[in-house]
Tab-separated table of C-alpha atoms in Angstrom:
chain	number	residue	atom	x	y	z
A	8	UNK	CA	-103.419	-113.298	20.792
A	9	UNK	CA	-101.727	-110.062	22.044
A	10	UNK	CA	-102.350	-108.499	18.584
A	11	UNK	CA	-106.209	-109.488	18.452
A	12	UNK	CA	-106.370	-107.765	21.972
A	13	UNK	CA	-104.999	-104.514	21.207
A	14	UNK	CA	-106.994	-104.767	18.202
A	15	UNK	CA	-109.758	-104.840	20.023
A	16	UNK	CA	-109.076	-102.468	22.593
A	17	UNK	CA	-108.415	-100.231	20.387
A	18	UNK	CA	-111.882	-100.386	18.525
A	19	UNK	CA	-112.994	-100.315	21.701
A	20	UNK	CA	-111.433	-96.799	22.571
A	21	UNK	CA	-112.886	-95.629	19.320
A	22	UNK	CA	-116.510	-96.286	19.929
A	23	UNK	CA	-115.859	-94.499	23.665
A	24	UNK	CA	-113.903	-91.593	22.139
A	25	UNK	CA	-116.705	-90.983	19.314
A	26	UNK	CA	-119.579	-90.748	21.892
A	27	UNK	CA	-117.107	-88.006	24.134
A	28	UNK	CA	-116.520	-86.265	21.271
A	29	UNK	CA	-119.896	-85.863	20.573
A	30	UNK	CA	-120.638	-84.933	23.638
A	31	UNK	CA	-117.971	-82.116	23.857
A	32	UNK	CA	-119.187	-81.117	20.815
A	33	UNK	CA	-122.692	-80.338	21.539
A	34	UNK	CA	-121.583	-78.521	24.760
A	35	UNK	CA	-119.545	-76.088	22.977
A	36	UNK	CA	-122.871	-75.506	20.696
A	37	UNK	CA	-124.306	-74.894	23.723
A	38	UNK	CA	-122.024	-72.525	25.853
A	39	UNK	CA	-121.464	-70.900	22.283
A	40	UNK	CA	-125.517	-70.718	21.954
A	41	UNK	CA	-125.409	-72.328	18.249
A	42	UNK	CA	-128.286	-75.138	18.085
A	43	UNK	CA	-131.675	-74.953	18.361
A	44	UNK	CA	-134.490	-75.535	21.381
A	45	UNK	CA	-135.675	-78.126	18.838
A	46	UNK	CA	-132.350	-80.219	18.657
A	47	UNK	CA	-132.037	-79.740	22.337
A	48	UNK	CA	-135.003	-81.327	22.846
A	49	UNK	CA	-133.567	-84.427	20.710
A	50	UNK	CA	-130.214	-84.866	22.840
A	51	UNK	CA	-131.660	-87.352	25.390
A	52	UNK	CA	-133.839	-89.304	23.186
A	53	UNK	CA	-131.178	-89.442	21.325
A	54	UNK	CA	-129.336	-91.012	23.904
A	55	UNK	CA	-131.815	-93.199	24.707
A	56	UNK	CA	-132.151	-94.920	21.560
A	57	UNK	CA	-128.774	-95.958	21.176
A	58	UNK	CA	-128.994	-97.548	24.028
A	59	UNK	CA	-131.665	-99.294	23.142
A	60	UNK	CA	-129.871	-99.952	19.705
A	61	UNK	CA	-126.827	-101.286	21.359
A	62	UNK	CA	-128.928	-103.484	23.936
A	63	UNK	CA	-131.059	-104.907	21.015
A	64	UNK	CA	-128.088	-105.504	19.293
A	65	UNK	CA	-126.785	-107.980	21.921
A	66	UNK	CA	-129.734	-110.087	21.136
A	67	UNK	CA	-129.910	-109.936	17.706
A	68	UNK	CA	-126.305	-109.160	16.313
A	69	UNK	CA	-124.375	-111.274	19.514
A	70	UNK	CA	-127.270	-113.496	20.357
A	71	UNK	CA	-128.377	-114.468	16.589
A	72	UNK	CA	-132.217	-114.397	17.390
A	73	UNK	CA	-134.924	-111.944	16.716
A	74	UNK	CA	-136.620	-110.000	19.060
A	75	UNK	CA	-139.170	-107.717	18.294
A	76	UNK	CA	-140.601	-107.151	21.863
A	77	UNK	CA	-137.721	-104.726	23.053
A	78	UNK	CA	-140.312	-101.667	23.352
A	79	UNK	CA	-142.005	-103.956	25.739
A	80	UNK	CA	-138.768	-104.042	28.398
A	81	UNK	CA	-138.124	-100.131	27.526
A	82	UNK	CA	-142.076	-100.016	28.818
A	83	UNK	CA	-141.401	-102.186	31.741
A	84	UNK	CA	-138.348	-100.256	32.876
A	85	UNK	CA	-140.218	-96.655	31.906
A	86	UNK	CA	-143.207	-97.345	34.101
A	87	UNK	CA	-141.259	-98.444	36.798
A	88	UNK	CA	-139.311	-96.417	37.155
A	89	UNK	CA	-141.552	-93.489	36.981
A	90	UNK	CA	-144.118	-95.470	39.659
A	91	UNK	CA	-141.313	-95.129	42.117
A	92	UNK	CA	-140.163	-91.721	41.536
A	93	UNK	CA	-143.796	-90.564	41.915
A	94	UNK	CA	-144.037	-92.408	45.183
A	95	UNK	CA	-140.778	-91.233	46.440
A	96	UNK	CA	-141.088	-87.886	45.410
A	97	UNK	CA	-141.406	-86.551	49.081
A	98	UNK	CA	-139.673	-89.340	51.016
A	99	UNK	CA	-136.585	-88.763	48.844
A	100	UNK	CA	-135.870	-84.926	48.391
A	101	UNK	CA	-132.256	-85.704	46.918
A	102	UNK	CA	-133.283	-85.772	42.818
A	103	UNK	CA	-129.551	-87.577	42.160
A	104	UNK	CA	-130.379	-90.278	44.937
A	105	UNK	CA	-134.217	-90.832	43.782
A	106	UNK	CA	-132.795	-90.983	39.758
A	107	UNK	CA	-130.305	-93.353	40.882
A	108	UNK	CA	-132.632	-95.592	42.138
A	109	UNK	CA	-135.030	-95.190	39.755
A	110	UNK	CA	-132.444	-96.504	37.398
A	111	UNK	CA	-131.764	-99.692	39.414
A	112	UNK	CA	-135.489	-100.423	40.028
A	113	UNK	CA	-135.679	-99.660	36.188
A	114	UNK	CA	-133.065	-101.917	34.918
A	115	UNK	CA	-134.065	-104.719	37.743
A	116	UNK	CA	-137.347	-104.784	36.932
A	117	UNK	CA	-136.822	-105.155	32.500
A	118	UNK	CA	-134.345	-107.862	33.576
A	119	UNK	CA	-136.858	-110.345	35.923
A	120	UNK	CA	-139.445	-109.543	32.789
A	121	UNK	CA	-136.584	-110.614	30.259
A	122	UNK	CA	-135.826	-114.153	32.355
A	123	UNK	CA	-139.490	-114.445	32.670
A	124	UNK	CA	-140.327	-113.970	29.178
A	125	UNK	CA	-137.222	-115.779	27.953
A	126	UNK	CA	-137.812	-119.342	30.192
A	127	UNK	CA	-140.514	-120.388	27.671
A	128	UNK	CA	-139.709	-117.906	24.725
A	129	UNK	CA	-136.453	-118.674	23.748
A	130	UNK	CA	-137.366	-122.343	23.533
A	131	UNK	CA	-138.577	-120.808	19.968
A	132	UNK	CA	-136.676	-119.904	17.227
A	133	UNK	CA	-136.611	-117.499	13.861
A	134	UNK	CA	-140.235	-115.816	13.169
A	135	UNK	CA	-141.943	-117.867	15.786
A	136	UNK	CA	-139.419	-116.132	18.472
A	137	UNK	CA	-140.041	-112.853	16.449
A	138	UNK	CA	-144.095	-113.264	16.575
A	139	UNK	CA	-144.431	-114.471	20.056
A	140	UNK	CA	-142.039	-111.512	21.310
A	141	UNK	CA	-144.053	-109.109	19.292
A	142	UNK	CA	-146.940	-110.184	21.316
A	143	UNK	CA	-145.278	-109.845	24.531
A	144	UNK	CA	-144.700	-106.157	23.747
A	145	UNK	CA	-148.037	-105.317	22.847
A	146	UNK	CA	-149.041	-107.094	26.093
A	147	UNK	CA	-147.275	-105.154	28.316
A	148	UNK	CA	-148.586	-101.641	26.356
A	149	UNK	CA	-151.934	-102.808	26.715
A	150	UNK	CA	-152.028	-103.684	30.183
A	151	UNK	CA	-150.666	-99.997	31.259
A	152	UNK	CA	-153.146	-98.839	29.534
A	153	UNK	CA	-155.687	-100.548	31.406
A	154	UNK	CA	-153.708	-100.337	34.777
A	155	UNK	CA	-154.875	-97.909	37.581
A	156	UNK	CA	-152.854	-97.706	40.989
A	157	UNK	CA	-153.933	-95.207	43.749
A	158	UNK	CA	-152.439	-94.633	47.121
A	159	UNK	CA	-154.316	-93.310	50.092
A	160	UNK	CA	-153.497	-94.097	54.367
A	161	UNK	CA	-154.191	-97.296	53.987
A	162	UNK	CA	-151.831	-98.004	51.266
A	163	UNK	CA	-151.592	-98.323	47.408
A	164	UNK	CA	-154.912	-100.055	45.531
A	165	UNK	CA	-155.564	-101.818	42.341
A	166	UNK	CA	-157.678	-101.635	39.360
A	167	UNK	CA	-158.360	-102.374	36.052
A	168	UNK	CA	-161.877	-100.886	35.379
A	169	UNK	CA	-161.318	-97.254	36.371
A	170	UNK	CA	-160.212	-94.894	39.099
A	171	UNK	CA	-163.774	-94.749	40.766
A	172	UNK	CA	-163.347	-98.824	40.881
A	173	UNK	CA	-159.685	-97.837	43.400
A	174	UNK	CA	-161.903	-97.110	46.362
A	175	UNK	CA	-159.746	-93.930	47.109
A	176	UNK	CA	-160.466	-92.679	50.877
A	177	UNK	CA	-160.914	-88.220	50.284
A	178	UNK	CA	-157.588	-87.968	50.596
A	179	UNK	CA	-156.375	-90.431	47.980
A	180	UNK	CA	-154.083	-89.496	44.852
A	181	UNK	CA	-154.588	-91.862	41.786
A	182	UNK	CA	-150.628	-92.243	40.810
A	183	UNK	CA	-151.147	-94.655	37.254
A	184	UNK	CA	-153.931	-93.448	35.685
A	185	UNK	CA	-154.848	-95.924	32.610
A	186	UNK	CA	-154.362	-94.368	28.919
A	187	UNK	CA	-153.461	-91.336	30.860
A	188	UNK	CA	-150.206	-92.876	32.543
A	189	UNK	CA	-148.508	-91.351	35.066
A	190	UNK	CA	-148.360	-87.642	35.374
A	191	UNK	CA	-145.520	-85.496	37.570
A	192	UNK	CA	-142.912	-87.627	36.945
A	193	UNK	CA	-139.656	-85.368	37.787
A	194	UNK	CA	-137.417	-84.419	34.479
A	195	UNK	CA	-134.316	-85.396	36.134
A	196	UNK	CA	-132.875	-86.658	32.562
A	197	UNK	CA	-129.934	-84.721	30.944
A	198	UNK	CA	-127.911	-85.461	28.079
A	199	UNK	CA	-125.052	-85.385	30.376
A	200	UNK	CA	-126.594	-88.275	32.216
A	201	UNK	CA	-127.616	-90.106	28.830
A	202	UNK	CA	-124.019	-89.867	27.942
A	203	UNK	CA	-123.005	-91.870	31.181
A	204	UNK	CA	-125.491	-94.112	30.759
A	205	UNK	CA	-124.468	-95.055	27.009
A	206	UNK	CA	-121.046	-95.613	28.080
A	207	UNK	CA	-121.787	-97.810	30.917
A	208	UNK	CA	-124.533	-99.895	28.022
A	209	UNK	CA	-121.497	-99.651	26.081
A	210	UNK	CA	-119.059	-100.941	28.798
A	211	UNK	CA	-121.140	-103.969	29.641
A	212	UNK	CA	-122.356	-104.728	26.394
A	213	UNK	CA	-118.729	-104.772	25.019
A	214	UNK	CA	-117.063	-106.807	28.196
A	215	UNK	CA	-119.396	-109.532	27.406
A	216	UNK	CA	-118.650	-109.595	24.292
A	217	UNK	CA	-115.232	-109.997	24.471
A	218	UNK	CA	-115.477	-112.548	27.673
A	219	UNK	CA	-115.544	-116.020	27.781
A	220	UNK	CA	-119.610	-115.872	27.895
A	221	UNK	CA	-119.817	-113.779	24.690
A	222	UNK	CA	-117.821	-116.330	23.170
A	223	UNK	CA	-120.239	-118.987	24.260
A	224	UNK	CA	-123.039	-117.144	23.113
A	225	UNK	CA	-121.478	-116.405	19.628
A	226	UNK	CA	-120.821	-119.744	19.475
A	227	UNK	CA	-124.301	-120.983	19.623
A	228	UNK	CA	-125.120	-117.984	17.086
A	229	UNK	CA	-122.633	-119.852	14.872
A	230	UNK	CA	-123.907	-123.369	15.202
A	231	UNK	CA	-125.999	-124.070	17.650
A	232	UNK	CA	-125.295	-128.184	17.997
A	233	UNK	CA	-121.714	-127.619	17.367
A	234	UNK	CA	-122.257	-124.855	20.510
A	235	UNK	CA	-124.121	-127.330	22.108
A	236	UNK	CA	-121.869	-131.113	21.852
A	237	UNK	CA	-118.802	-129.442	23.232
A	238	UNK	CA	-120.536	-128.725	26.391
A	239	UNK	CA	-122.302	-125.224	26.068
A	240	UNK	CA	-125.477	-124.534	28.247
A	241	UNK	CA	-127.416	-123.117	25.818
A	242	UNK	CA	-130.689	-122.281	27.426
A	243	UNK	CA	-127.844	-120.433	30.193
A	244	UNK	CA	-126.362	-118.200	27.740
A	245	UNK	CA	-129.328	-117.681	25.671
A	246	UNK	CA	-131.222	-116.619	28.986
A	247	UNK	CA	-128.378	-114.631	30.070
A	248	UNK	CA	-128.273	-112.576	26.735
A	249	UNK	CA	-132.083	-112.439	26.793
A	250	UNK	CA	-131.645	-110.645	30.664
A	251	UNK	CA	-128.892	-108.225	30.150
A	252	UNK	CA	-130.376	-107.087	26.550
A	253	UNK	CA	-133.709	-106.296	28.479
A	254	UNK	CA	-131.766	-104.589	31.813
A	255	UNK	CA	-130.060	-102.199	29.308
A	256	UNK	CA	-133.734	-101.810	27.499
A	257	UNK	CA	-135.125	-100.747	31.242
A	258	UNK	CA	-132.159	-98.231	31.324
A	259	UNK	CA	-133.693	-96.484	28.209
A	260	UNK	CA	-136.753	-96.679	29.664
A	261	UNK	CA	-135.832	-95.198	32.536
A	262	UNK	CA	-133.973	-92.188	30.880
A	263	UNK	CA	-137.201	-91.689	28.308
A	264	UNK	CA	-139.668	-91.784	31.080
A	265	UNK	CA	-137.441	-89.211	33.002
A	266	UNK	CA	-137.267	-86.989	30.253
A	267	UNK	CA	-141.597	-86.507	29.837
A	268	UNK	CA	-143.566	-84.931	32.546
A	269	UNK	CA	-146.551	-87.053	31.174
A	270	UNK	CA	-145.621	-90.850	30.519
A	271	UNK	CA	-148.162	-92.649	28.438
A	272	UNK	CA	-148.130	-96.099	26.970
A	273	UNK	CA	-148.968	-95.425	23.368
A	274	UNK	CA	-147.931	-96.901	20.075
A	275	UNK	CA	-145.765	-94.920	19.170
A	276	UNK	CA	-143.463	-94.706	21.688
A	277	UNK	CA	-144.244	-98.219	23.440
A	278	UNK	CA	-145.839	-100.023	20.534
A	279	UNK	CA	-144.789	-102.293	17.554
A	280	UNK	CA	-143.526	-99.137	15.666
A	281	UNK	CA	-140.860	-98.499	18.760
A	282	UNK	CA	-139.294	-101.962	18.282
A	283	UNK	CA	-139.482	-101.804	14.530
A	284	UNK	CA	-137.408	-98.211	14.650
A	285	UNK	CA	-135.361	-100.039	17.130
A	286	UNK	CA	-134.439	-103.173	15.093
A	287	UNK	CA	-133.777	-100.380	12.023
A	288	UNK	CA	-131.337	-98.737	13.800
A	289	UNK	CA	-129.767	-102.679	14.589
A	290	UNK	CA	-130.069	-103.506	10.736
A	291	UNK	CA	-128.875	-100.124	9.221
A	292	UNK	CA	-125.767	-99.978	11.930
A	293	UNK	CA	-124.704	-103.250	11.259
A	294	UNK	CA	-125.952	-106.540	12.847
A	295	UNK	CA	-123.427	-107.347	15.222
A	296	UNK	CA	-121.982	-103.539	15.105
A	297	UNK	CA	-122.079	-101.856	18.183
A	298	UNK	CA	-120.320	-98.761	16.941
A	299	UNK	CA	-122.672	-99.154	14.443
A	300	UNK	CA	-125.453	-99.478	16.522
A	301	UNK	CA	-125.018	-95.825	18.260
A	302	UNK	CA	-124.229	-93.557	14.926
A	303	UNK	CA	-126.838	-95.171	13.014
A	304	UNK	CA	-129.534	-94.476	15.990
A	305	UNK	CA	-128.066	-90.441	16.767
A	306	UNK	CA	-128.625	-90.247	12.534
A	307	UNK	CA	-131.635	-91.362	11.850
A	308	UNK	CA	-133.357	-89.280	14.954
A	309	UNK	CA	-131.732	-85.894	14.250
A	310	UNK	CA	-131.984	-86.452	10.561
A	311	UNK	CA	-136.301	-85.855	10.275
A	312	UNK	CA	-135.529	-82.609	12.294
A	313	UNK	CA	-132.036	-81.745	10.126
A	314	UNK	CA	-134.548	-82.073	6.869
A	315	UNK	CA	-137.623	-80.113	8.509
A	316	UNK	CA	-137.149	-77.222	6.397
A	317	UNK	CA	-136.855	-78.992	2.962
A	318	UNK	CA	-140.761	-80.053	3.982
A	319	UNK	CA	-141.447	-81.611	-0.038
A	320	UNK	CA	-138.593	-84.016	0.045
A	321	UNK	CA	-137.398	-84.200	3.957
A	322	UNK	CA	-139.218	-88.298	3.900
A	323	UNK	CA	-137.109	-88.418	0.418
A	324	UNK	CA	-133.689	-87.738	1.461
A	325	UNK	CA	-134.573	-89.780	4.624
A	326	UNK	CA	-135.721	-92.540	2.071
A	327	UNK	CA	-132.111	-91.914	0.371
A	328	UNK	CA	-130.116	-92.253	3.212
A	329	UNK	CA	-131.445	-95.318	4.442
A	330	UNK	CA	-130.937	-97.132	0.855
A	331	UNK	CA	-127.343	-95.781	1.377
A	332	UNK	CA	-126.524	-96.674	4.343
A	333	UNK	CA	-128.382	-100.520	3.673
A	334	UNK	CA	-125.948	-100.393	0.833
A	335	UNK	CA	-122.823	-99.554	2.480
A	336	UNK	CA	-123.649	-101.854	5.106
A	337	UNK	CA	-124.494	-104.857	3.590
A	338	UNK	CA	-123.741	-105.023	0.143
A	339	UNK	CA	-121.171	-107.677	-1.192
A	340	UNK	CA	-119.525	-104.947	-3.301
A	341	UNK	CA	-119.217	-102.195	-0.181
A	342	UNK	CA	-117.943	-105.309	1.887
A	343	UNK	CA	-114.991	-106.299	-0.587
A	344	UNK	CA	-114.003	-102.459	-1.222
A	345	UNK	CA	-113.925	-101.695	2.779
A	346	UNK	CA	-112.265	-104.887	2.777
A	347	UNK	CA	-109.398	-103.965	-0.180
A	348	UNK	CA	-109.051	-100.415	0.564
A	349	UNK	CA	-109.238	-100.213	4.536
A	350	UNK	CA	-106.869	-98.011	6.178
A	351	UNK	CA	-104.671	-100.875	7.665
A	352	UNK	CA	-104.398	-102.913	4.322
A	353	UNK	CA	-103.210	-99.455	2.740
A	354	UNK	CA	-100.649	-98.740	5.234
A	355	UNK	CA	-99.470	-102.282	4.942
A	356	UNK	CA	-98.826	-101.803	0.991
A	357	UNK	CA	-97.160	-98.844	1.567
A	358	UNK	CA	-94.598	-100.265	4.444
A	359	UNK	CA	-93.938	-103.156	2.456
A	360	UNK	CA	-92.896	-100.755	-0.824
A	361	UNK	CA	-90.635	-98.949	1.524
A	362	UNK	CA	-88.788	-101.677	2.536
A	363	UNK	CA	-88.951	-103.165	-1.161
């Protein structure tokens, strides 16, 4: 038992000491002025994703069920997030304090949306789980984009026809603005700050996973009945997965939203295609691989820029690497050579010839 712990806590030091590293890394490119404004720009999306990898990953890889709505709770947690850093703009001068909270309400507010959706959702199971989640996420993209809030002295007013329909007294600011979102949203994310936040997605994500409630949940991964017969609440631990996978979504949202000046809900970044990228990064990482998760997700976003000047075969060598990686992933012949010639089966040979 001893052994399996320090196995794990050292594979758990690993995945921390990889994302520091990186992040050392990049800030000696950047004291030493050797990357780009381009792949600057990248560093907190970049963040942000593998967050959202890792927290999608809980759900599918931990959990065992497919979710393709998690663009919807990034959405949730964006929007909210932004709402109340617009509002509080003046109220709260201090941008650390304001972010802070911003990230709470952020998190808090993906999280009721995840134990609201799940109640009734999770009931479901394979594609119709997959379908109905789907829906849920274009739901929620649709609705912002229909969604107009204003705020004048006699408080904050609701509509979904247009601004005009708000009823704005002369002094009245229209905060959520439809298709045109929410505009003057402070840029108080940093790649420092994404950094933090990954570690603490990381942190939680990884502590459940090695408690006595990850265990439950992998159990009813494993075999649900079996799971359920020796006493399991499933529809607890399902929910509970369901909740914490969408609080860590709102957390991406949150940094995202923080990182635009102009936050719309489109389908690109809110959309089907989001949680389709999202559940790539999942699949190509590893189901189940957190480490995974967060090198497959910094790869595949820095790659498109990486290739930018090979223009005629940039979407080829991206084709390329994903095949690869799929293959060294997931094939049975990748899985028994990682599994014959892995580091600790080597030095295990080479201990026992030494004694021989």
């Amino acid at each position: 038992m001893k052994k399996k712990f320090d196995k794990t806590a050292k594979s758990n030091a690993i995945t921390y000491g990889m994302v520091i590293a990186f992040w050392v890394i990049i800030q000696i490119m950047i004291y030493t002025d050797n990357i780009s404004s381009l792949m600057k720009g990248l560093l907190v999306p970049v963040c942000a994703y593998a967050i959202l990898a890792v927290s999608l990953n809980l759900t599918v890889g931990i959990l065992g069920e497919l979710s393709l709505g998690h663009a919807g709770f990034m959405c949730v947690g964006a929007f909210a997030s932004a709402f109340f850093t617009i509002c509080m703009k003046d109220v709260i001068p201090v941008a650390g304090v304001r972010f802070t909270l911003a990230l709470l309400i952020g998190a808090a507010s993906a999280a009721v949306f995840g134990v609201l959706i799940g109640i009734p959702v999770l009931r479901l199971r394979g594609d119709y789980l997959a379908i109905v989640t789907l829906a849920f996420g274009e739901i929620i993209k649709n609705f912002m984009n229909i969604l107009f809030i204003g705020r004048d002295s006699q408080g904050l007013h609701f509509s979904t026809k247009d601004s005009v329909a708000l009823g704005l007294e002369p002094d009245g600011v229209v905060l959520l603005k439809g298709p045109q979102g929410i505009t003057g949203t402070s840029k108080d994310s940093t790649f420092t700050i994404g950094i933090i936040l990954l570690l603490i997605t990381l942190f939680i994500v990884l502590r459940l996973i090695q408690s006595r409630d990850g265990r439950a949940i992998k159990a009813i991964r494993d075999n649900r009945i079996a799971a359920e017969s020796i006493g399991i609440n499933i529809t607890k631990y399902k929910l509970m997965a369901f909740a914490i996978s969408a609080g860590l979504a709102g957390i991406g949202g949150v940094l995202y939203a923080h990182n635009l000046s102009t936050l719309t809900a489109t389908s690109k970044n809110f959309g089907y295609n989001m949680s389709i990228m999202i559940l790539v990064f999942v699949v190509l990482g590893g189901i189940g691989n957190i480490r995974g998760s967060v090198i497959a997700a910094a790869v595949l976003t820095v790659l498109p820029e990486l290739l930018r000047s090979l223009s005629d075969y940039r979407m080829l060598i991206y084709a390329i690497v994903l095949i690869v990686m799929m293959l060294f992933n997931w094939s049975p012949a990748a899985l028994e050579f990682r599994e014959r010639y892995s580091l600790k089966r080597l030095l295990h040979k080479n201990k026992a010839k030494e004694a021989a």
